[in-house]
Short mmCIF file of C-alpha atoms and ligand atoms in Angstrom, two decimals:
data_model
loop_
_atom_site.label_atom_id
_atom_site.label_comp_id
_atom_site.label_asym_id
_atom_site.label_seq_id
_atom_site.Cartn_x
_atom_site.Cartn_y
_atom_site.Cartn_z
CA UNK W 1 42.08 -44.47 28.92
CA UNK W 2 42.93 -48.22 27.81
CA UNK W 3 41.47 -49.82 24.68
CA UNK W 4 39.32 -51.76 26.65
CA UNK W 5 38.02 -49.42 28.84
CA UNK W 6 36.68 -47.42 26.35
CA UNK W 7 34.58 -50.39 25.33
CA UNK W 8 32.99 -50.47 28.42
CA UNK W 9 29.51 -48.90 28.48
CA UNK W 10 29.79 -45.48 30.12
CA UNK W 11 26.28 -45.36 31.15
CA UNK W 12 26.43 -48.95 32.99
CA UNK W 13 29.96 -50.14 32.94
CA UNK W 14 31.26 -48.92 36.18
CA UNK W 15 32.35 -52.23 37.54
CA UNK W 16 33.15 -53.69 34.02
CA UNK W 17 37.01 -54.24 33.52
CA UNK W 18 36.47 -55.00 29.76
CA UNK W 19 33.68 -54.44 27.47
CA UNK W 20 30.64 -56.61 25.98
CA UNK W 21 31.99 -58.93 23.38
CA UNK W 22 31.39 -58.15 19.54
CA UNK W 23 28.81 -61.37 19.58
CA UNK W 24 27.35 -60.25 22.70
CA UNK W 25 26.93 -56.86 21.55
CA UNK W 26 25.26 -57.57 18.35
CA UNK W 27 22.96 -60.01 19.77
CA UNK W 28 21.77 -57.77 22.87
CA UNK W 29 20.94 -54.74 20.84
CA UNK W 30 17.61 -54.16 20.13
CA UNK W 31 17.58 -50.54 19.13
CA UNK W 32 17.07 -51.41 15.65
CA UNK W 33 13.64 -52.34 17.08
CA UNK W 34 13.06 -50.54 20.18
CA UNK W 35 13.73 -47.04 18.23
CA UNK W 36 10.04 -47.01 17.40
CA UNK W 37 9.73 -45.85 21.11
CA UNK W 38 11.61 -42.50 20.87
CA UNK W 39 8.94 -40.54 20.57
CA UNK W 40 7.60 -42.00 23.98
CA UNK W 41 10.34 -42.41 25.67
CA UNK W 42 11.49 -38.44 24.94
CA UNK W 43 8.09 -37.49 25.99
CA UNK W 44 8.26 -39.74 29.48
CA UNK W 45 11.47 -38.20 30.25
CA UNK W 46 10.37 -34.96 29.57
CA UNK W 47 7.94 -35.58 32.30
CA UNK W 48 9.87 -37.36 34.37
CA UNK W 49 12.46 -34.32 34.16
CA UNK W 50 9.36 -31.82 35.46
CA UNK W 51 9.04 -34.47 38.44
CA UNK W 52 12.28 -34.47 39.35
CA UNK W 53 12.61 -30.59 39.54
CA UNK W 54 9.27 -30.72 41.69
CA UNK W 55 11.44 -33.19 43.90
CA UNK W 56 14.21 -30.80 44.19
CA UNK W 57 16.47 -33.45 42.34
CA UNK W 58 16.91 -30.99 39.20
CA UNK W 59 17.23 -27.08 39.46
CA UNK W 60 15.36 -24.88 36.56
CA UNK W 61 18.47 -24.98 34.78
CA UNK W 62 18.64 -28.25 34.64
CA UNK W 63 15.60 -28.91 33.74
CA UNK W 64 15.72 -26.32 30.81
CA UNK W 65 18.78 -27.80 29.52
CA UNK W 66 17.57 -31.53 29.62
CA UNK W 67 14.37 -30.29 27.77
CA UNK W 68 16.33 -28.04 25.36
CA UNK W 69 18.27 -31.26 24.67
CA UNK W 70 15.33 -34.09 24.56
CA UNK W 71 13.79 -31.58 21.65
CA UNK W 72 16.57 -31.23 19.64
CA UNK W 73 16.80 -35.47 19.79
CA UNK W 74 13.33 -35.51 19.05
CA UNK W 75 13.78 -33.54 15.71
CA UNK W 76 17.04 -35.03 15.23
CA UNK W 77 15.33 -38.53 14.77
CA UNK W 78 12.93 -37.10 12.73
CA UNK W 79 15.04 -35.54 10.65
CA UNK W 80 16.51 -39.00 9.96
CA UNK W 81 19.89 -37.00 11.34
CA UNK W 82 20.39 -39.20 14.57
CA UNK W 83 23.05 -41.91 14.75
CA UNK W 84 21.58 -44.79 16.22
CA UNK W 85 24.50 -46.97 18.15
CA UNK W 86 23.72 -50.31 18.57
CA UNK W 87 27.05 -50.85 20.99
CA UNK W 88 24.16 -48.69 23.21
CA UNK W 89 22.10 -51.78 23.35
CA UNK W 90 18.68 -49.72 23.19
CA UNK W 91 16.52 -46.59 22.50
CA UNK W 92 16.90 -45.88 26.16
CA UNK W 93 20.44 -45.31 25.94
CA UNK W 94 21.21 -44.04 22.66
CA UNK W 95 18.86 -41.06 23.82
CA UNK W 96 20.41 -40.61 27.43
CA UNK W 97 23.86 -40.44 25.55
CA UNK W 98 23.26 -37.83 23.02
CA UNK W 99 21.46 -36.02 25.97
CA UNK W 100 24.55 -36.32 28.20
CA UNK W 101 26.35 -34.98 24.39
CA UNK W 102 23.97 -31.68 24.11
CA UNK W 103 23.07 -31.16 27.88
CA UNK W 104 26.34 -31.96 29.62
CA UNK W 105 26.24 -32.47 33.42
CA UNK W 106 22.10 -31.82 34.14
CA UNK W 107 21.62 -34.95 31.64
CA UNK W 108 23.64 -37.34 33.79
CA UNK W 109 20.68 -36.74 36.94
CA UNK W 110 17.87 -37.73 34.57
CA UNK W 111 17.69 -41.26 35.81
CA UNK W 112 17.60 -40.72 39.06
CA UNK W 113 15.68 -43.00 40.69
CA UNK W 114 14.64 -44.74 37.38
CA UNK W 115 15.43 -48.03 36.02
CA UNK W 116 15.27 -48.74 32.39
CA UNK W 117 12.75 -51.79 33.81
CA UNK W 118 9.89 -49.20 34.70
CA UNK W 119 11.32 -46.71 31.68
CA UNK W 120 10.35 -49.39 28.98
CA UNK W 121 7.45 -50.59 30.40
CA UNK W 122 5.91 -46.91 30.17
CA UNK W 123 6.88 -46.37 26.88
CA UNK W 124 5.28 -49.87 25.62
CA UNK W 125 2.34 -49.20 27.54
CA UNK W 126 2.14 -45.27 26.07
CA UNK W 127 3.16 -46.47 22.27
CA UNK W 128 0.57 -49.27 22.03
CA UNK W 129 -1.90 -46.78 23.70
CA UNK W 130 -1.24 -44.67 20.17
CA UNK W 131 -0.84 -47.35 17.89
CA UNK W 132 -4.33 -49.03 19.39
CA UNK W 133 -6.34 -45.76 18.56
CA UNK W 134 -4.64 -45.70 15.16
CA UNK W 135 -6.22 -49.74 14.38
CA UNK W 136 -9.50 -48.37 16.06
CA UNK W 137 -9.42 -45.33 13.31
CA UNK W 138 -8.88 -48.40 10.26
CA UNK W 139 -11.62 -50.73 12.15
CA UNK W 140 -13.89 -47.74 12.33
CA UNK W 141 -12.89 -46.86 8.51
CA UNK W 142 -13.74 -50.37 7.53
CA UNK W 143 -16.69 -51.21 9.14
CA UNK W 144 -18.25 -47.97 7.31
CA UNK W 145 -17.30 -49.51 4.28
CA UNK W 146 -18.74 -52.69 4.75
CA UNK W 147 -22.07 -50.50 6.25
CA UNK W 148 -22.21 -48.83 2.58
CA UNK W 149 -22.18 -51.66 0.72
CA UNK W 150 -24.63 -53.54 2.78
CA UNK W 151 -26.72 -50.74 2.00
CA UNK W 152 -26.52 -50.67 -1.27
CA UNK W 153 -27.52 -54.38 -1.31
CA UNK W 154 -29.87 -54.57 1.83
CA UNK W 155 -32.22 -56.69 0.08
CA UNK W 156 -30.24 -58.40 -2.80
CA UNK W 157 -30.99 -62.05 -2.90
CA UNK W 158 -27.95 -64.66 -2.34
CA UNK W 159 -27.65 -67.89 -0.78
CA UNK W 160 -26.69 -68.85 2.68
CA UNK W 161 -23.78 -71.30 3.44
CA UNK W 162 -23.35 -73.94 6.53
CA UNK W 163 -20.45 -76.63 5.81
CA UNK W 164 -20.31 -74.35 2.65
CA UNK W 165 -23.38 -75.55 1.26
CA UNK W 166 -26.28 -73.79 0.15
CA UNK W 167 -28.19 -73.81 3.27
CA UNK W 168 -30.85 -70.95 3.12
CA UNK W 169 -31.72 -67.81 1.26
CA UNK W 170 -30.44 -64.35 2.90
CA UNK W 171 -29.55 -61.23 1.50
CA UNK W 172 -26.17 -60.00 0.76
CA UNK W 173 -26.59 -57.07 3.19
CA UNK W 174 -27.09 -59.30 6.02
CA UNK W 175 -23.97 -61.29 4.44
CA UNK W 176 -21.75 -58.05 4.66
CA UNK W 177 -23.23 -56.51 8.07
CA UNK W 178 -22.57 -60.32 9.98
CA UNK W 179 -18.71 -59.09 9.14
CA UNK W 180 -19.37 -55.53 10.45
CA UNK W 181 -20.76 -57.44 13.83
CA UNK W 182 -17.12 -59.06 13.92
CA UNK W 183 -15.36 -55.77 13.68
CA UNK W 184 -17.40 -54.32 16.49
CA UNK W 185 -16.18 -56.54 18.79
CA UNK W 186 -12.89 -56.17 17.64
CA UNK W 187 -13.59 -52.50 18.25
CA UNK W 188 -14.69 -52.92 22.13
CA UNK W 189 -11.60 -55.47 22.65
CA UNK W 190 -8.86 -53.20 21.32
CA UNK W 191 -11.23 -50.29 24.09
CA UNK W 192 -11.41 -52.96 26.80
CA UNK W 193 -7.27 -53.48 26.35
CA UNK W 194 -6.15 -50.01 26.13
CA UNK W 195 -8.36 -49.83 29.78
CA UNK W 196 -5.60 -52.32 31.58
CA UNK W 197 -2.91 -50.70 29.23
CA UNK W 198 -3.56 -47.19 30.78
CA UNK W 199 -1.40 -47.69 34.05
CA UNK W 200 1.74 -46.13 34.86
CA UNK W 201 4.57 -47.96 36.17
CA UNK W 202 7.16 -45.31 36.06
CA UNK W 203 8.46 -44.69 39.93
CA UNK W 204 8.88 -48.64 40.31
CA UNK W 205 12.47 -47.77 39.04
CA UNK W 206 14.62 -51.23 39.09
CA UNK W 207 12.20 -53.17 41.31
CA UNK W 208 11.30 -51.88 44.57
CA UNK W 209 10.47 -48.23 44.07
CA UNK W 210 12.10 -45.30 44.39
CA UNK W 211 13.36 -43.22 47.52
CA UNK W 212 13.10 -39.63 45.84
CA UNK W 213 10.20 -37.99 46.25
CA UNK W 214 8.52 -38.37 43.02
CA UNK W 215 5.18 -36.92 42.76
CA UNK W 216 3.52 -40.35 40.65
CA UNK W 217 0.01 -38.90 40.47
CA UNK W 218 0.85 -35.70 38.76
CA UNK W 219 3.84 -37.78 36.35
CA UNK W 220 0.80 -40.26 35.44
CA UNK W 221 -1.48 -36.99 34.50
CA UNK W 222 1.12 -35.22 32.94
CA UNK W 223 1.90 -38.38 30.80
CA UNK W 224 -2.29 -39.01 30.23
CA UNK W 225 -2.17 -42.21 32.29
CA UNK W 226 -5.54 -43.13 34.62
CA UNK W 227 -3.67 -44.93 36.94
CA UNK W 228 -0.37 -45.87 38.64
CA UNK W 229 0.91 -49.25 38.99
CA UNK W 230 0.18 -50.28 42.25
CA UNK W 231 3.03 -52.75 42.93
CA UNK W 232 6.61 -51.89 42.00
CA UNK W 233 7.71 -55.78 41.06
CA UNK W 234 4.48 -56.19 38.97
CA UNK W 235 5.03 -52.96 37.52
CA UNK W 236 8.16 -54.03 36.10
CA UNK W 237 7.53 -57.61 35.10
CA UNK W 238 4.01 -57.40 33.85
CA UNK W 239 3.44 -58.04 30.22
CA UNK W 240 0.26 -58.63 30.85
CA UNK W 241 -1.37 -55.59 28.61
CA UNK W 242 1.19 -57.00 25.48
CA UNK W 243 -0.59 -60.41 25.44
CA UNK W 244 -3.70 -59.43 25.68
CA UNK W 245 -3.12 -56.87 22.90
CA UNK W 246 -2.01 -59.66 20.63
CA UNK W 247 -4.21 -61.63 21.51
CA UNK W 248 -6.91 -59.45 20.68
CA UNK W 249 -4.98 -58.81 17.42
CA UNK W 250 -5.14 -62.40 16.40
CA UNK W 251 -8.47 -62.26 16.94
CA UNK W 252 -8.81 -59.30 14.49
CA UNK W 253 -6.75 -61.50 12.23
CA UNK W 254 -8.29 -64.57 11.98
CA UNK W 255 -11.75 -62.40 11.28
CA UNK W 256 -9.69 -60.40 8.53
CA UNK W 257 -9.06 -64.01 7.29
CA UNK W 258 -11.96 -65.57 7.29
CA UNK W 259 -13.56 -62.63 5.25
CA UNK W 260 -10.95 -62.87 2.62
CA UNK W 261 -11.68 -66.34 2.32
CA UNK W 262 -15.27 -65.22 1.92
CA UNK W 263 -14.20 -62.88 -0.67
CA UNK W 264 -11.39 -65.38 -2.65
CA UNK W 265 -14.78 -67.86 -2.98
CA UNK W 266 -16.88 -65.07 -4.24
CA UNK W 267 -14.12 -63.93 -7.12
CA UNK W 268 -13.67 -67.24 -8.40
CA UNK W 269 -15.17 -68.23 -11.79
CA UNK W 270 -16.92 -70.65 -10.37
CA UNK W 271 -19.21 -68.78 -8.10
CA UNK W 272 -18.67 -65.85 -10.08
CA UNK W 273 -20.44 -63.40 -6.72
CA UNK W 274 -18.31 -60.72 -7.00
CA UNK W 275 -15.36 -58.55 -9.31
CA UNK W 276 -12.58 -57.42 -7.74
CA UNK W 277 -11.16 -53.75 -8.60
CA UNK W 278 -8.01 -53.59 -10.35
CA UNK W 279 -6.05 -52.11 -7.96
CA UNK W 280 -6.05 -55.17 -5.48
CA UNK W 281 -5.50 -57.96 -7.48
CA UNK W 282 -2.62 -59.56 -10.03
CA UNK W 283 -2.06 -60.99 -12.75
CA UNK W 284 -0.24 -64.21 -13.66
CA UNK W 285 3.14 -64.37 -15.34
CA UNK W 286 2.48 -67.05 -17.27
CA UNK W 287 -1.64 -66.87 -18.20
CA UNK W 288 -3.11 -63.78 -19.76
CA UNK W 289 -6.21 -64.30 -18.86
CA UNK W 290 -5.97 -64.35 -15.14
CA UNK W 291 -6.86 -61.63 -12.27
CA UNK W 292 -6.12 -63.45 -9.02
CA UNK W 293 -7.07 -61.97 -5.57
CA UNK W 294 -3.86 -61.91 -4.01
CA UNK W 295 -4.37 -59.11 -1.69
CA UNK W 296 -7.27 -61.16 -0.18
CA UNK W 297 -4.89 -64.04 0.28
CA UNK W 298 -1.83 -61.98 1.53
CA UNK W 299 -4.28 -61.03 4.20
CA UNK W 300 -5.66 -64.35 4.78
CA UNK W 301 -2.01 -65.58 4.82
CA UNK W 302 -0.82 -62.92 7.02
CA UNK W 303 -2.50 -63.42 9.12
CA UNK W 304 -1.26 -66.47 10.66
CA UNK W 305 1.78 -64.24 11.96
CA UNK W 306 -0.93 -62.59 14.27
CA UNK W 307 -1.19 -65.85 15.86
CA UNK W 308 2.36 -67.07 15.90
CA UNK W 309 3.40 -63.36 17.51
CA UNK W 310 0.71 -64.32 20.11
CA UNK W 311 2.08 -67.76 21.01
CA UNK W 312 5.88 -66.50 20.52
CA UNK W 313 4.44 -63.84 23.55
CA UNK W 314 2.86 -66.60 25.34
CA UNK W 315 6.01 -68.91 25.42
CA UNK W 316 8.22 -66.03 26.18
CA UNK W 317 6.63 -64.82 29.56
CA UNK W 318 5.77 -68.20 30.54
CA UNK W 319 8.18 -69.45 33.33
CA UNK W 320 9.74 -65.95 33.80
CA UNK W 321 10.38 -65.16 37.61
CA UNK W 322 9.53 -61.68 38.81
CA UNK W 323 10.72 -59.47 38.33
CA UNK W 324 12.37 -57.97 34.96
CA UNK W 325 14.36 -60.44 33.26
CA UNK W 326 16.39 -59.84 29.59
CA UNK W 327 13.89 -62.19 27.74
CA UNK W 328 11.55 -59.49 27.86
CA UNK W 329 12.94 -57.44 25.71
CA UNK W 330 11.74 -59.57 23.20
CA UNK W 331 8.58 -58.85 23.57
CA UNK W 332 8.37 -55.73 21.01
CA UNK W 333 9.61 -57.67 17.93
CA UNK W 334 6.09 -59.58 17.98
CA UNK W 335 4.17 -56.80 19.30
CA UNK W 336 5.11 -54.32 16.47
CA UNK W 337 4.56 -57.24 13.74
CA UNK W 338 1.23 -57.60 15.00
CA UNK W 339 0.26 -53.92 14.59
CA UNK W 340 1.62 -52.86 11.53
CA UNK W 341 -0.35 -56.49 9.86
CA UNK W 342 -3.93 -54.78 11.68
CA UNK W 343 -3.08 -51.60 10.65
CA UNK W 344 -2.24 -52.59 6.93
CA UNK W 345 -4.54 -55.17 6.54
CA UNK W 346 -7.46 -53.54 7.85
CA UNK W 347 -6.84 -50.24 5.60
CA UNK W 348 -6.27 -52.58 2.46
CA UNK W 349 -9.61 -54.97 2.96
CA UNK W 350 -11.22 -51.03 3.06
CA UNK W 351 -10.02 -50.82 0.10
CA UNK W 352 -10.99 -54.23 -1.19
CA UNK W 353 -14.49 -53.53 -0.19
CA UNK W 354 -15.01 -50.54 -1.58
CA UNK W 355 -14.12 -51.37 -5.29
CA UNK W 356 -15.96 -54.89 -4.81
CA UNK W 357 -18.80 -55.41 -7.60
CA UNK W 358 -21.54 -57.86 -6.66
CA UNK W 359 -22.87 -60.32 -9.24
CA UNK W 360 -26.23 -59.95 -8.30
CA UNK W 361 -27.55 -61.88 -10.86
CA UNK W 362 -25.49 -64.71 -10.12
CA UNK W 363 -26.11 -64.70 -6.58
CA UNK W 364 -29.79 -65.01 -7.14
CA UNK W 365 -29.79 -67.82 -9.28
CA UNK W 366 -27.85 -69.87 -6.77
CA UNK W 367 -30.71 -69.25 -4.72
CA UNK W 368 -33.00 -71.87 -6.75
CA UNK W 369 -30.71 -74.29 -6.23
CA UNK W 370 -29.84 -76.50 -3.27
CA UNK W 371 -33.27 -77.35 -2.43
CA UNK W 372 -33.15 -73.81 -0.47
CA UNK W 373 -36.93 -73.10 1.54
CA UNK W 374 -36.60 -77.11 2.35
CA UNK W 375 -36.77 -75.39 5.79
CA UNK W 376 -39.99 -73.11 4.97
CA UNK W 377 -41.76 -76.03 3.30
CA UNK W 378 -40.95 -77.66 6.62
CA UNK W 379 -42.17 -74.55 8.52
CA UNK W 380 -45.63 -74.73 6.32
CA UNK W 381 -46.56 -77.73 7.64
CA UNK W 382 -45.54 -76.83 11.05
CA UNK W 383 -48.15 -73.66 10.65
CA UNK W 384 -50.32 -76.18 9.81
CA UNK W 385 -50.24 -78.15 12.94
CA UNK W 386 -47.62 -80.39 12.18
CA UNK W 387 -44.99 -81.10 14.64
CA UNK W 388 -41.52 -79.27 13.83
CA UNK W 389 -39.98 -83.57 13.84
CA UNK W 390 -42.51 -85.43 11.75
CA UNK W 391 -42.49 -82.34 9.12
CA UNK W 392 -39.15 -81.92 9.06
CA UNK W 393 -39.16 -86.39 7.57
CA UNK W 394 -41.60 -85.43 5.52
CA UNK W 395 -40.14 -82.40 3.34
CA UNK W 396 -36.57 -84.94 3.37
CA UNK W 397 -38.45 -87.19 1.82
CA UNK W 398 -40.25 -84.61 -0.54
CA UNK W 399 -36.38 -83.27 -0.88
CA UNK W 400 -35.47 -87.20 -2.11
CA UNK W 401 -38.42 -87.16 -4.51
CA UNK W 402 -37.94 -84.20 -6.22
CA UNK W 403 -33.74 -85.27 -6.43
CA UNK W 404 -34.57 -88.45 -8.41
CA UNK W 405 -36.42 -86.17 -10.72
CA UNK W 406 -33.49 -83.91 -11.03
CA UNK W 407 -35.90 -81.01 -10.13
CA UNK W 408 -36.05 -78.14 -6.74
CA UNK W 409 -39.36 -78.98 -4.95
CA UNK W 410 -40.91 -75.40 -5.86
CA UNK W 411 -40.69 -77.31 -9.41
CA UNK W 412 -43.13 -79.99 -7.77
CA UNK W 413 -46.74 -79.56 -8.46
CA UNK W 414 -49.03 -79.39 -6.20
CA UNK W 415 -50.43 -83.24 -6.69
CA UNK W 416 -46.89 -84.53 -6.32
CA UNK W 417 -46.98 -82.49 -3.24
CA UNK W 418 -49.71 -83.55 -1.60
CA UNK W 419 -48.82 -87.42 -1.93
CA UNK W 420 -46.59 -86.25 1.20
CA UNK W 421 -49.05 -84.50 3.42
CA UNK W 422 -52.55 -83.60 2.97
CA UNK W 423 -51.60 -80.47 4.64
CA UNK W 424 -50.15 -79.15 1.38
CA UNK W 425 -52.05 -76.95 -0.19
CA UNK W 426 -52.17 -74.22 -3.09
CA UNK W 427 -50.86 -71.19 -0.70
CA UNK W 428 -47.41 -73.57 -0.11
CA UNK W 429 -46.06 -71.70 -3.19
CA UNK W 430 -45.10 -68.18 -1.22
CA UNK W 431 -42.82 -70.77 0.96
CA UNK W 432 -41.29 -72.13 -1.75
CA UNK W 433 -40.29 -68.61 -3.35
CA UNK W 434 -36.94 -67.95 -1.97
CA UNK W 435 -37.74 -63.98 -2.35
CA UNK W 436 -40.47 -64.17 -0.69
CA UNK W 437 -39.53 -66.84 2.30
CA UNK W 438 -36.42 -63.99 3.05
CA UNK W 439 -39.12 -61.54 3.68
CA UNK W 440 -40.34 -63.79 6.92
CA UNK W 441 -37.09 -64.11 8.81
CA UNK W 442 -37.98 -60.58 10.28
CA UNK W 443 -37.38 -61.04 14.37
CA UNK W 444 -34.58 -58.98 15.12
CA UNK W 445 -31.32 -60.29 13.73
CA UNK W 446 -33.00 -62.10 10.88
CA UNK W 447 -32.62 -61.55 7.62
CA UNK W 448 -35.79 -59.92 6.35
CA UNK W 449 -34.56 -56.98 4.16
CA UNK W 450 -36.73 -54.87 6.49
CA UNK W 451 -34.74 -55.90 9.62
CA UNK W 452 -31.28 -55.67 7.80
CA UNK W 453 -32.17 -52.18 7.36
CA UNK W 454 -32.87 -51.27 10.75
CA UNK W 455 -29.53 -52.63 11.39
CA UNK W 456 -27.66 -51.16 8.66
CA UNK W 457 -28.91 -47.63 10.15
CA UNK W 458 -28.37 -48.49 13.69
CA UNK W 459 -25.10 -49.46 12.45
CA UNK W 460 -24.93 -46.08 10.94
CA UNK W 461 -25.61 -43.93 13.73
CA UNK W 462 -23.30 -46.07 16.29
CA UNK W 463 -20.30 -45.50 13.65
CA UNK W 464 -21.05 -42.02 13.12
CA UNK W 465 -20.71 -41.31 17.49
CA UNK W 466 -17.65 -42.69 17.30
CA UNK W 467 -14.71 -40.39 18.29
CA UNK W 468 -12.15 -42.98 16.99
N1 LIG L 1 16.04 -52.92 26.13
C1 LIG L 1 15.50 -53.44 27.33
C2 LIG L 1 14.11 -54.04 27.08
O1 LIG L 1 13.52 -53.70 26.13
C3 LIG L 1 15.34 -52.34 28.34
C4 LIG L 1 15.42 -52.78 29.78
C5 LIG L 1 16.76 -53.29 30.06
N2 LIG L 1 16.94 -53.47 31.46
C6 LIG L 1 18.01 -54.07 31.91
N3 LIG L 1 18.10 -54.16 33.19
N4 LIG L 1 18.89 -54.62 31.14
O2 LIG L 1 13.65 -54.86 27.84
#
């Protein structure tokens, strides 16, 4: 054999004179990525292997050796004893050579009427399956946390924001469940992707389909798959299930991010709301005094690669003729980074959570500021017969009065009042009370402390059913 014909791949190169380039070869390889997907892509050709027997294409011995073989790679790897080749462009084919290595002749049948097109588009579709029910485990994890310690402070007084303002009083229970209402939709995304996910394209081989008699039911039931691709072009081109995945990741990430902001406003001295634990925040190199919340930012930060993966995705399928085209083998780099960000970021905001201390104190004195039951004083009148407009002018310009006294109208008495409406009288004061005003919101979703309750242990018992 010439120099250059060993260069030539021996599992494609059969009409190759000369091999890939050095440049070529370094920038087609993907294994370094791709390798996540050995313990799929053993496990589909393990499968595949049975099939093939079934179809007469592999005899028992065959079929012994090749899964003899596909073990000993699978501990191999994870045994960190497996040479990964990147001259082999991909997981694919780094496995199918060692197996051709340990199994001899049987291994060269295994891709029979397969196509690394429909081979890596069931192993994407089987790993993400995994790695989806791992996020649900951390979502599930987390929203239990945030459950516990909106029990613990179902009824604890703090202001509520719009345009980050003190708008009206709620409790910090209903603060803490409105994220857990985020996470369960998260929750029945990531469910409502894996349902599209759980298809199997293997059989589609290169394109077209396959002409061996492979049984694709049983392969998609011996692999755990619902359904079979119904189209063998689709099958091959569709990355259909990978956007939507990171697109329901983003999602997951710009939530993650918009509670961290919740919690980097809370920590700071100047709304003093809540202490951070130790263990998730640093210090500054420079100023002794400070504990910063950087684990709160890393996620709020990190969360803007969610997003990019999803438009990198976007951009890279867009244009792309059926059916499989090189490009897509791009398509696991952004993937991956969106997972591993859920997956860590979720498990550290657990932790975050759970060593959070609220300032209770501090939270309820914000709550006689702002000029916070404007909006009950507004709703007294309207009890009173007043239409919702005309009281709504007249508490704004009770609000204006009571500003160029520098005071919070339940600091009005009743005589200043009543130069407003008539209306006013002596029982206004429960409306003014900001811990007694929470106690009215109490249609379901409010904020009553009774109805945050019910919600925390509905909550409860939902979480607790959960398999995942
Ligand atoms: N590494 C490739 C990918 O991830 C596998 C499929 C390659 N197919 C091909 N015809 N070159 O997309």
């Amino acid at each position: 054999m010439t120099k250059k014909e060993k260069e030539v791949n021996p599992l494609w190169g059969g009409r190759f004179t000369k091999g890939t380039g050095d440049l070529a070869q370094s920038f087609s390889a993907s294994v370094d990525i791709d390798k996540n997907l050995f313990e799929v892509d053993i496990k589909g050709s393990i499968a595949y292997a049975e099939i093939l027997k079934a179809a007469k294409i592999l005899t028992a011995k065959d079929l012994a050796k090749i899964k003899k073989g596909l073990n000993k790679i699978l501990s191999e790897i994870e045994q960190d004893k497996f040479t990964w080749d990147p001259r082999l462009e991909d997981v694919h084919m780094n496995i199918e050579s060692r197996l051709v290595e340990i199994s001899g002749a049987a291994a060269k049948k295994l891709h029979t009427g397969r196509s690394r097109n429909d081979q890596v588009a069931t192993d994407l579709r089987l790993f993400l399956m995994e790695r989806i029910d791992e996020i649900l485990k951390t979502i599930t994890a987390l929203q239990k946390s945030i459950v516990n310690q909106a029990d613990k402070n179902f009824d604890v007084l703090m202001p509520g924001f719009t345009h980050l303002q003190i708008a009206q009083p709620v409790t910090l229970g209903h603060h803490l469940m409105a994220w857990n209402e985020m996470l369960t939709r998260d929750y029945s995304r990531l469910i409502d992707a894996k349902k599209r996910l759980n298809v199997m394209p293997l059989g589609s081989a290169a394109l077209s389909g396959t002409r061996f008699n492979i049984d694709r039911e049983l392969l998609a039931k011996k692999l755990g798959f619902n359904e079979i691709s119904r189209n063998s072009m689709d099958a091959v081109s569709d990355r259909d299930f990978v956007l939507e995945l990171a697109s329901v990741l983003s999602i997951i990430g710009i939530h993650l991010s918009r509670v961290c902001e919740e919690i980097i406003i809370w920590a700071s001295s100047q709304y003093d709301y809540l202490e951070l634990s130790d263990e998730v925040c640093t210090g500054s190199s420079i100023m002794p005094q400070k504990k910063n919340p950087d684990m709160a930012e890393l996620i709020r930060g990190g969360a803007s690669k969610t997003i990019a993966n999803l438009m990198g995705l976007l951009s890279l399928m867009k244009n792309l003729p059926l059916t499989y085209n090189r490009d897509m083998q791009e398509d696991k780099a952004y993937i991956f980074d969106s997972l591993d960000f859920s997956e860590n970021s979720l498990a550290l905001l657990k932790i975050v959570i759970d060593g959070m201390k609220p300032n209770i104190e501090k939270m309820k004195q914000d709550c006689f500021k702002g000029q916070i039951t404007a909006t009950d004083l507004a709703d007294y009148l309207v009890e009173k017969n007043m239409p919702f407009r005309q009281a709504h002018s007249v508490v704004g310009k009770i609000v204006a009065f009571a500003e160029t006294k520098n005071k919070q109208i339940f600091e009005l008495d009743l005589k200043e009042l009543k130069k407003f409406s008539k209306l006013i009288e002596d029982d206004v004061s429960s409306y003014l009370d900001p811990a007694i005003t929470i106690n009215s919101r109490n249609q379901i979703g409010g904020t009553a402390p009774s109805q945050v309750k019910k919600e925390i242990s509905l909550s409860k018992k939902l979480l607790a059913k959960r398999k995942l």
